[in-house]
Amino acid sequence: MSSVVYPSTFQSKSITISAPRTLQSGAKQAYLNYGGERLVMQTAVAMSSPFGLNSFQSQNGVEYSVDLSFRGSDNRPELQEFKRVLEQMDELMINEGVKNSKAWFKADLNKEVIKAFYTPSLKYSKDKEGNVLSYPPNIKVKLPKRNGEWDTKFYDLNGSPYKGVPVEDLIVKGTQITAIIECGGVWFAGSKFGLTWRAKQIAIHKLPEKMGEFAFKGLASAPVAMAEDADDEQEVDDEAVFKSASAASSKPSAVAAMMPQAMQQDDEVDDEDGDDIEPVPVPRKTVIKKKVVPAKK
């Protein structure tokens, strides 16, 4: 693996980008190097995962990623430093797009057009109109698999690898992690382009507390309600209750008595909140069959 670059020592002038090559799928890709090697960089320490493990379907099957949030960057210099690195890289990529627009997009394009084409590494949430929302930005990092095994290595803070623990239990909403990430190069899809980031190593700082199997407290000291004696219990006759309810509903109310007779009809009611109301049993209909007497010949 290439030597790890830290945000404090990052220099954008050390980045070089190769000419794009066409893959078998028809997509284009370009290599991005840092000082002649692949760019491998450590993120800021203890970045929060706001969504946990993400999965998405691609032409290569199911792929996984994790978003790392810059929440709290106003008070954490190391987050500000890593954020500045990504801002520099995004600006560099836009400038490279302008400089190479003829080779990359077969047209001479200005900076505003290239900026619209570019998918930034530092992602801000936007509304439907494209306005930036007041949420901290994220960086999306892929977690690659090879032959069904995770290519990313997961460690605790003592440097011991996690064994036998599903990644789904490590990368959950609220997990705090530090990652060693590698730039996979520049991708091109139609007029769009951007950078791919892959996690080589992840250190787990803190997992959110899980709810225990029995999470109640204070049950022993709570007062216990006394049950009524069995002799006081009465069995309820459902049919009698229904007859009583039917008899009560058959009596016209004062308002109904004042209404014209034509208005007093049984309308079908669509009860949208039927789950909150216990239904009244519907009685079986009595069918009276008429006796048919054959006509005399």
CSV table of C-alpha atoms in Angstrom, one decimal:
chain,number,residue,atom,x,y,z
A,1,MET,CA,0.0,0.0,0.0
A,2,SER,CA,1.2,3.5,-0.7
A,3,SER,CA,2.4,5.7,2.1
A,4,VAL,CA,-0.4,7.4,4.0
A,5,VAL,CA,-0.9,11.1,3.5
A,6,TYR,CA,-2.3,13.1,6.4
A,7,PRO,CA,-4.5,16.2,5.9
A,8,SER,CA,-1.9,18.4,7.6
A,9,THR,CA,0.8,17.5,5.0
A,10,PHE,CA,-1.5,17.3,1.9
A,11,GLN,CA,-0.3,19.3,-1.1
A,12,SER,CA,-2.6,19.5,-4.1
A,13,LYS,CA,0.3,20.3,-6.4
A,14,SER,CA,1.5,16.7,-6.0
A,15,ILE,CA,-1.6,15.3,-7.8
A,16,THR,CA,-1.4,14.1,-11.3
A,17,ILE,CA,-4.2,12.7,-13.5
A,18,SER,CA,-3.6,10.3,-16.4
A,19,ALA,CA,-5.4,10.4,-19.8
A,20,PRO,CA,-8.8,8.6,-19.6
A,21,ARG,CA,-9.0,5.0,-20.8
A,22,THR,CA,-12.1,3.2,-22.0
A,23,LEU,CA,-13.2,0.1,-20.0
A,24,GLN,CA,-14.9,-3.0,-21.4
A,25,SER,CA,-18.3,-1.6,-20.2
A,26,GLY,CA,-17.7,1.5,-22.3
A,27,ALA,CA,-17.2,3.8,-19.4
A,28,LYS,CA,-14.1,5.9,-19.0
A,29,GLN,CA,-11.7,6.1,-16.1
A,30,ALA,CA,-8.5,8.0,-15.3
A,31,TYR,CA,-5.8,7.3,-12.8
A,32,LEU,CA,-5.1,9.9,-10.0
A,33,ASN,CA,-1.7,9.7,-8.4
A,34,TYR,CA,-0.1,11.6,-5.5
A,35,GLY,CA,3.7,12.0,-5.8
A,36,GLY,CA,3.7,9.1,-8.4
A,37,GLU,CA,1.7,6.7,-6.2
A,38,ARG,CA,-1.9,6.1,-5.5
A,39,LEU,CA,-3.4,8.7,-3.1
A,40,VAL,CA,-4.0,7.0,0.3
A,41,MET,CA,-5.1,9.4,3.0
A,42,GLN,CA,-6.3,9.3,6.6
A,43,THR,CA,-9.5,11.0,7.4
A,44,ALA,CA,-10.1,13.2,10.4
A,45,VAL,CA,-10.3,11.3,13.7
A,46,ALA,CA,-13.6,10.0,15.0
A,47,MET,CA,-15.9,11.0,12.2
A,48,SER,CA,-19.5,10.2,12.7
A,49,SER,CA,-21.5,7.9,10.4
A,50,PRO,CA,-25.0,9.5,10.2
A,51,PHE,CA,-26.7,6.7,8.3
A,52,GLY,CA,-24.7,3.5,9.0
A,53,LEU,CA,-23.9,1.0,6.3
A,54,ASN,CA,-25.4,1.8,2.9
A,55,SER,CA,-26.0,-0.7,0.1
A,56,PHE,CA,-26.9,0.0,-3.5
A,57,GLN,CA,-27.3,-2.0,-6.7
A,58,SER,CA,-24.8,-1.5,-9.5
A,59,GLN,CA,-23.9,-3.3,-12.7
A,60,ASN,CA,-21.4,-5.2,-10.6
A,61,GLY,CA,-24.0,-6.4,-8.1
A,62,VAL,CA,-24.6,-5.1,-4.6
A,63,GLU,CA,-22.1,-2.6,-3.4
A,64,TYR,CA,-21.6,-1.0,0.1
A,65,SER,CA,-20.5,2.4,1.3
A,66,VAL,CA,-20.5,4.6,4.4
A,67,ASP,CA,-21.0,8.3,4.7
A,68,LEU,CA,-18.7,10.3,7.1
A,69,SER,CA,-20.1,13.5,8.4
A,70,PHE,CA,-18.3,16.8,9.1
A,71,ARG,CA,-20.7,17.6,11.9
A,72,GLY,CA,-18.9,19.6,14.6
A,73,SER,CA,-16.2,21.0,12.2
A,74,ASP,CA,-16.7,24.5,13.6
A,75,ASN,CA,-15.2,23.3,16.9
A,76,ARG,CA,-12.7,20.6,15.7
A,77,PRO,CA,-9.6,21.8,13.8
A,78,GLU,CA,-8.8,18.3,12.5
A,79,LEU,CA,-12.3,18.2,10.8
A,80,GLN,CA,-11.7,21.6,9.3
A,81,GLU,CA,-8.3,20.5,8.0
A,82,PHE,CA,-9.7,17.4,6.3
A,83,LYS,CA,-12.6,19.5,4.9
A,84,ARG,CA,-10.1,21.9,3.3
A,85,VAL,CA,-8.3,19.0,1.7
A,86,LEU,CA,-11.5,17.8,0.0
A,87,GLU,CA,-12.4,21.4,-1.0
A,88,GLN,CA,-9.0,21.7,-2.6
A,89,MET,CA,-9.4,18.4,-4.5
A,90,ASP,CA,-12.9,19.4,-5.7
A,91,GLU,CA,-11.5,22.8,-7.0
A,92,LEU,CA,-8.6,21.0,-8.6
A,93,MET,CA,-10.9,18.6,-10.4
A,94,ILE,CA,-13.1,21.4,-11.8
A,95,ASN,CA,-10.0,23.2,-13.1
A,96,GLU,CA,-8.7,20.0,-14.6
A,97,GLY,CA,-12.1,19.5,-16.3
A,98,VAL,CA,-11.9,22.9,-17.9
A,99,LYS,CA,-8.3,22.4,-19.0
A,100,ASN,CA,-9.1,18.9,-20.5
A,101,SER,CA,-12.7,19.6,-21.6
A,102,LYS,CA,-11.9,18.8,-25.2
A,103,ALA,CA,-10.3,15.5,-24.4
A,104,TRP,CA,-12.7,14.5,-21.7
A,105,PHE,CA,-16.0,15.9,-23.1
A,106,LYS,CA,-15.2,16.6,-26.8
A,107,ALA,CA,-16.1,20.3,-26.4
A,108,ASP,CA,-14.6,23.5,-25.1
A,109,LEU,CA,-16.5,24.1,-21.9
A,110,ASN,CA,-16.3,26.9,-19.4
A,111,LYS,CA,-16.0,26.5,-15.6
A,112,GLU,CA,-19.7,26.9,-14.8
A,113,VAL,CA,-20.6,24.0,-17.2
A,114,ILE,CA,-17.8,21.8,-15.8
A,115,LYS,CA,-18.9,22.6,-12.3
A,116,ALA,CA,-22.4,21.4,-13.1
A,117,PHE,CA,-20.9,18.2,-14.6
A,118,TYR,CA,-18.7,17.5,-11.5
A,119,THR,CA,-19.9,15.3,-8.6
A,120,PRO,CA,-18.0,16.7,-5.6
A,121,SER,CA,-16.3,14.6,-2.9
A,122,LEU,CA,-17.6,17.0,-0.3
A,123,LYS,CA,-21.4,16.4,-0.6
A,124,TYR,CA,-24.0,18.9,0.7
A,125,SER,CA,-27.6,18.0,1.0
A,126,LYS,CA,-29.9,19.9,-1.3
A,127,ASP,CA,-33.7,20.4,-1.6
A,128,LYS,CA,-35.7,19.7,-4.8
A,129,GLU,CA,-34.8,23.1,-6.2
A,130,GLY,CA,-31.1,22.5,-5.7
A,131,ASN,CA,-30.7,24.8,-2.7
A,132,VAL,CA,-28.1,23.8,-0.2
A,133,LEU,CA,-29.6,22.8,3.1
A,134,SER,CA,-28.2,23.7,6.5
A,135,TYR,CA,-26.7,20.3,7.2
A,136,PRO,CA,-23.0,19.4,7.6
A,137,PRO,CA,-21.5,17.9,4.4
A,138,ASN,CA,-20.5,14.3,4.0
A,139,ILE,CA,-17.9,12.2,2.1
A,140,LYS,CA,-19.1,8.9,0.7
A,141,VAL,CA,-16.6,6.1,1.1
A,142,LYS,CA,-17.0,2.7,-0.6
A,143,LEU,CA,-16.5,-0.6,1.3
A,144,PRO,CA,-15.4,-3.0,-1.4
A,145,LYS,CA,-15.8,-6.8,-1.4
A,146,ARG,CA,-13.6,-9.3,-3.1
A,147,ASN,CA,-14.7,-12.9,-3.7
A,148,GLY,CA,-17.4,-12.4,-1.1
A,149,GLU,CA,-15.0,-11.1,1.6
A,150,TRP,CA,-14.6,-7.5,2.8
A,151,ASP,CA,-11.5,-5.9,1.4
A,152,THR,CA,-11.6,-3.3,4.1
A,153,LYS,CA,-10.0,-4.2,7.4
A,154,PHE,CA,-11.7,-3.3,10.7
A,155,TYR,CA,-9.9,-2.6,13.9
A,156,ASP,CA,-10.5,-1.5,17.5
A,157,LEU,CA,-8.5,1.4,19.0
A,158,ASN,CA,-5.9,-1.1,20.3
A,159,GLY,CA,-5.1,-2.3,16.7
A,160,SER,CA,-6.8,-5.6,17.1
A,161,PRO,CA,-8.9,-6.7,14.1
A,162,TYR,CA,-12.5,-7.4,14.6
A,163,LYS,CA,-13.2,-11.1,14.1
A,164,GLY,CA,-16.6,-12.8,13.9
A,165,VAL,CA,-18.4,-9.5,14.1
A,166,PRO,CA,-20.7,-8.7,11.1
A,167,VAL,CA,-19.8,-5.4,9.5
A,168,GLU,CA,-23.5,-4.6,9.7
A,169,ASP,CA,-23.1,-4.5,13.5
A,170,LEU,CA,-19.9,-2.3,13.3
A,171,ILE,CA,-21.0,0.3,10.8
A,172,VAL,CA,-24.3,1.5,12.2
A,173,LYS,CA,-25.9,4.9,12.6
A,174,GLY,CA,-23.9,7.0,15.0
A,175,THR,CA,-20.7,4.9,14.8
A,176,GLN,CA,-17.5,7.0,15.2
A,177,ILE,CA,-14.7,5.9,13.0
A,178,THR,CA,-11.3,7.0,11.5
A,179,ALA,CA,-10.6,5.6,8.0
A,180,ILE,CA,-7.6,5.1,5.8
A,181,ILE,CA,-9.1,5.9,2.3
A,182,GLU,CA,-7.7,5.4,-1.2
A,183,CYS,CA,-8.7,7.4,-4.2
A,184,GLY,CA,-9.8,4.9,-6.9
A,185,GLY,CA,-9.3,7.5,-9.6
A,186,VAL,CA,-11.6,9.6,-11.8
A,187,TRP,CA,-14.8,8.1,-13.1
A,188,PHE,CA,-16.7,9.4,-16.2
A,189,ALA,CA,-20.4,8.6,-16.9
A,190,GLY,CA,-21.8,10.5,-19.8
A,191,SER,CA,-21.2,14.2,-19.0
A,192,LYS,CA,-20.7,13.5,-15.3
A,193,PHE,CA,-17.4,12.8,-13.6
A,194,GLY,CA,-16.0,12.6,-10.1
A,195,LEU,CA,-13.7,10.8,-7.7
A,196,THR,CA,-14.1,7.3,-6.1
A,197,TRP,CA,-13.0,6.8,-2.5
A,198,ARG,CA,-12.5,3.3,-1.0
A,199,ALA,CA,-11.8,2.4,2.6
A,200,LYS,CA,-8.7,0.4,3.1
A,201,GLN,CA,-8.8,0.3,6.9
A,202,ILE,CA,-11.3,1.5,9.5
A,203,ALA,CA,-10.8,2.0,13.2
A,204,ILE,CA,-13.9,1.9,15.3
A,205,HIS,CA,-13.9,4.5,18.1
A,206,LYS,CA,-17.3,4.2,19.5
A,207,LEU,CA,-20.4,2.2,18.8
A,208,PRO,CA,-23.8,3.6,19.9
A,209,GLU,CA,-25.3,1.8,22.9
A,210,LYS,CA,-27.7,-0.9,22.0
A,211,MET,CA,-31.0,-1.5,23.9
A,212,GLY,CA,-30.6,-4.5,26.1
A,213,GLU,CA,-32.9,-7.5,25.8
A,214,PHE,CA,-34.5,-6.4,29.1
A,215,ALA,CA,-34.1,-2.6,29.2
A,216,PHE,CA,-36.7,-1.8,31.9
A,217,LYS,CA,-35.8,-0.1,35.2
A,218,GLY,CA,-37.7,0.4,38.4
A,219,LEU,CA,-40.2,-2.4,38.0
A,220,ALA,CA,-39.6,-3.9,41.4
A,221,SER,CA,-40.6,-0.7,43.2
A,222,ALA,CA,-43.7,0.0,41.1
A,223,PRO,CA,-47.1,-0.5,42.8
A,224,VAL,CA,-49.0,-3.5,41.7
A,225,ALA,CA,-52.7,-3.1,40.9
A,226,MET,CA,-54.9,-5.6,42.8
A,227,ALA,CA,-57.1,-7.8,40.6
A,228,GLU,CA,-60.8,-8.0,41.3
A,229,ASP,CA,-62.2,-11.1,42.9
A,230,ALA,CA,-63.2,-13.8,40.5
A,231,ASP,CA,-66.7,-13.8,42.1
A,232,ASP,CA,-67.2,-10.2,40.9
A,233,GLU,CA,-66.4,-11.1,37.3
A,234,GLN,CA,-69.3,-11.5,34.9
A,235,GLU,CA,-69.3,-13.2,31.6
A,236,VAL,CA,-70.4,-10.9,28.9
A,237,ASP,CA,-72.9,-12.1,26.4
A,238,ASP,CA,-71.8,-10.7,23.0
A,239,GLU,CA,-75.2,-11.3,21.4
A,240,ALA,CA,-77.0,-9.5,24.2
A,241,VAL,CA,-74.6,-6.6,23.9
A,242,PHE,CA,-75.3,-6.4,20.2
A,243,LYS,CA,-79.0,-6.5,20.7
A,244,SER,CA,-78.8,-3.8,23.2
A,245,ALA,CA,-76.7,-1.7,20.9
A,246,SER,CA,-79.0,-2.3,18.0
A,247,ALA,CA,-82.0,-1.3,20.1
A,248,ALA,CA,-80.4,1.9,21.2
A,249,SER,CA,-79.3,2.8,17.6
A,250,SER,CA,-82.8,2.1,16.3
A,251,LYS,CA,-84.3,4.9,18.4
A,252,PRO,CA,-84.2,8.2,16.4
A,253,SER,CA,-82.3,11.0,18.0
A,254,ALA,CA,-83.9,14.4,18.5
A,255,VAL,CA,-82.1,15.7,15.4
A,256,ALA,CA,-83.0,12.7,13.3
A,257,ALA,CA,-86.7,13.1,14.2
A,258,MET,CA,-86.7,16.6,12.8
A,259,MET,CA,-85.1,15.6,9.5
A,260,PRO,CA,-87.2,14.6,6.4
A,261,GLN,CA,-87.9,10.9,6.2
A,262,ALA,CA,-86.0,10.7,2.8
A,263,MET,CA,-82.8,11.7,4.6
A,264,GLN,CA,-83.0,8.8,7.1
A,265,GLN,CA,-81.3,6.1,5.0
A,266,ASP,CA,-78.6,3.6,5.7
A,267,ASP,CA,-75.5,5.1,4.0
A,268,GLU,CA,-72.3,3.1,3.7
A,269,VAL,CA,-69.6,4.7,5.8
A,270,ASP,CA,-65.9,4.2,5.0
A,271,ASP,CA,-64.2,4.3,8.4
A,272,GLU,CA,-60.5,5.2,7.8
A,273,ASP,CA,-59.8,4.8,11.5
A,274,GLY,CA,-61.4,1.4,11.8
A,275,ASP,CA,-58.3,0.0,13.5
A,276,ASP,CA,-58.9,2.2,16.5
A,277,ILE,CA,-62.6,1.3,16.9
A,278,GLU,CA,-63.8,-2.2,18.0
A,279,PRO,CA,-66.3,-3.2,15.4
A,280,VAL,CA,-69.8,-4.2,16.3
A,281,PRO,CA,-70.6,-7.7,15.3
A,282,VAL,CA,-72.8,-7.9,12.2
A,283,PRO,CA,-75.8,-10.2,12.7
A,284,ARG,CA,-76.6,-12.9,10.2
A,285,LYS,CA,-79.3,-12.0,7.7
A,286,THR,CA,-82.5,-14.2,8.0
A,287,VAL,CA,-83.4,-15.4,4.5
A,288,ILE,CA,-87.1,-16.3,4.1
A,289,LYS,CA,-87.7,-18.6,1.2
A,290,LYS,CA,-91.1,-18.4,-0.5
A,291,LYS,CA,-92.9,-21.6,-1.1
A,292,VAL,CA,-93.5,-22.0,-4.8
A,293,VAL,CA,-96.8,-23.8,-5.6
A,294,PRO,CA,-96.9,-25.3,-9.1
A,295,ALA,CA,-99.7,-24.1,-11.3
A,296,LYS,CA,-102.5,-26.4,-12.0
A,297,LYS,CA,-102.6,-27.9,-15.5
